[in-house]
Short mmCIF file of C-alpha atoms in Angstrom, two decimals:
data_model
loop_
_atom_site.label_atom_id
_atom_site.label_comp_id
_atom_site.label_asym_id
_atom_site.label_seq_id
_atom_site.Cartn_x
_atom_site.Cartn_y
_atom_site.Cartn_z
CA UNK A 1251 -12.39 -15.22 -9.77
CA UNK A 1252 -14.76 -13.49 -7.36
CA UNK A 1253 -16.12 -10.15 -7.42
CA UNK A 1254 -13.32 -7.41 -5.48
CA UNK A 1255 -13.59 -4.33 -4.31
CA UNK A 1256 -13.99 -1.54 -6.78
CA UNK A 1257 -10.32 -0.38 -8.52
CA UNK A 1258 -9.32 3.45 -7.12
CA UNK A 1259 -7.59 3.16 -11.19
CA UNK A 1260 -9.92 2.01 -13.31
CA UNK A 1261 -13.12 1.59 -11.48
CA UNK A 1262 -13.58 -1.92 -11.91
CA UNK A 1263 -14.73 -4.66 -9.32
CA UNK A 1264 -11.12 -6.01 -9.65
CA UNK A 1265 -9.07 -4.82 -6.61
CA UNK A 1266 -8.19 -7.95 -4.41
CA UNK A 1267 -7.07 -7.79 -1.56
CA UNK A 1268 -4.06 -9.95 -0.97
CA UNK A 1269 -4.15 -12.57 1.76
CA UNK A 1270 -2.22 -11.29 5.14
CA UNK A 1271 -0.67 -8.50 3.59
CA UNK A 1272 -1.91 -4.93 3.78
CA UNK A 1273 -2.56 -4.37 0.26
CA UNK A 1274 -4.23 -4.90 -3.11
CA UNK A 1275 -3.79 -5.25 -6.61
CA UNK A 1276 -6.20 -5.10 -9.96
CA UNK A 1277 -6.63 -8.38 -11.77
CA UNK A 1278 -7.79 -6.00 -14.74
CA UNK A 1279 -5.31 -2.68 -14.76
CA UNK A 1280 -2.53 -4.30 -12.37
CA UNK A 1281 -2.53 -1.57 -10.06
CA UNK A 1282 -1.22 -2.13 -6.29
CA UNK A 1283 -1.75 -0.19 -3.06
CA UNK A 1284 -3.88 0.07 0.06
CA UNK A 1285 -7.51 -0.78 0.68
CA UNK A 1286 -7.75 1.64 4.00
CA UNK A 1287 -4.51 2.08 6.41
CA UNK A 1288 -2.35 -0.61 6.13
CA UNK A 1289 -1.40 -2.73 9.36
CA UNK A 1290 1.14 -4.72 10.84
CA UNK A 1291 3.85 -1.82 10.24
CA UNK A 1292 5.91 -3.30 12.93
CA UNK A 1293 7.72 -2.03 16.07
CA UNK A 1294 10.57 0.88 16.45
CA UNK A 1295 10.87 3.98 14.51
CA UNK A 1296 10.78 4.46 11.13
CA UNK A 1297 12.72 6.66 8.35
CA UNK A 1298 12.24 10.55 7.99
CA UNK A 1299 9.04 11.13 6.12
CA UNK A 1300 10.01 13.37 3.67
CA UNK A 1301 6.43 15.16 3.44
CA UNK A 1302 6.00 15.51 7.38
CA UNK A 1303 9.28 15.32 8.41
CA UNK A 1304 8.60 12.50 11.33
CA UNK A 1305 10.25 9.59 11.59
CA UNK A 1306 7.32 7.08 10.95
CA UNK A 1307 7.73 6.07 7.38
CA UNK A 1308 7.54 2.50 7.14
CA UNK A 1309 8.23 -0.25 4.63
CA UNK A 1310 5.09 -2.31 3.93
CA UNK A 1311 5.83 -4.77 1.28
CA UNK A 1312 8.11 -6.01 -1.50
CA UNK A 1313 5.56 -6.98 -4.37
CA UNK A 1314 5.87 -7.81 -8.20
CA UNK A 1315 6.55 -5.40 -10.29
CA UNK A 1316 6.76 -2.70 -7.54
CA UNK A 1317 9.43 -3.02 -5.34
CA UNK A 1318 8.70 -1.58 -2.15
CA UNK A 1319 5.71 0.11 -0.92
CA UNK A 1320 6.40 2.21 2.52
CA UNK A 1321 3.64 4.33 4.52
CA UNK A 1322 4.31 6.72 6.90
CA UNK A 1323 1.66 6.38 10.19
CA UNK A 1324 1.95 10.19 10.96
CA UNK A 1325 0.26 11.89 8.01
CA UNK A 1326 -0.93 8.39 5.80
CA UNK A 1327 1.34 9.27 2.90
CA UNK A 1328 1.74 6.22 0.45
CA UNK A 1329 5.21 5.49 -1.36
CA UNK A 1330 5.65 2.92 -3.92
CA UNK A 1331 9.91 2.85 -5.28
CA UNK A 1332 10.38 0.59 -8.33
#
């Protein structure tokens, strides 16, 4: 396998980023999330953030063992629900 980006986890040159989709995961420590802000959030308005309180949290991605990763586009927060 070749040589990713360095793991926010474990420090490792293991984080991948997955083709088309705006996020990672670490071939060593299995960790997911976003390399940089994620794109291709989509159109319309999103749910209620519940750490700015605007309505631009997003879902992201459905992915392995976590089930759904949302961002929010006003103040960059990352959620990952199992």
């Amino acid at each position: 396998m070749p040589k990713g980006n360095l793991c926010p986890n474990c420090g490792k040159a293991t984080f991948h980023i997955k083709g088309g989709q705006p996020m990672g995961e670490c071939s060593s420590c299995k960790a997911v999330g976003f390399w940089g802000e994620p794109q291709g959030v989509g159109p319309g308005k999103g749910r209620k953030c519940g750490n700015c309180g605007e309505q631009k949290l997003r879902d992201n991605l459905t992915q392995g063992r976590v089930a759904k990763i949302s961002y929010c586009t006003g103040c960059r927060a990352v959620l990952a629900l199992p």
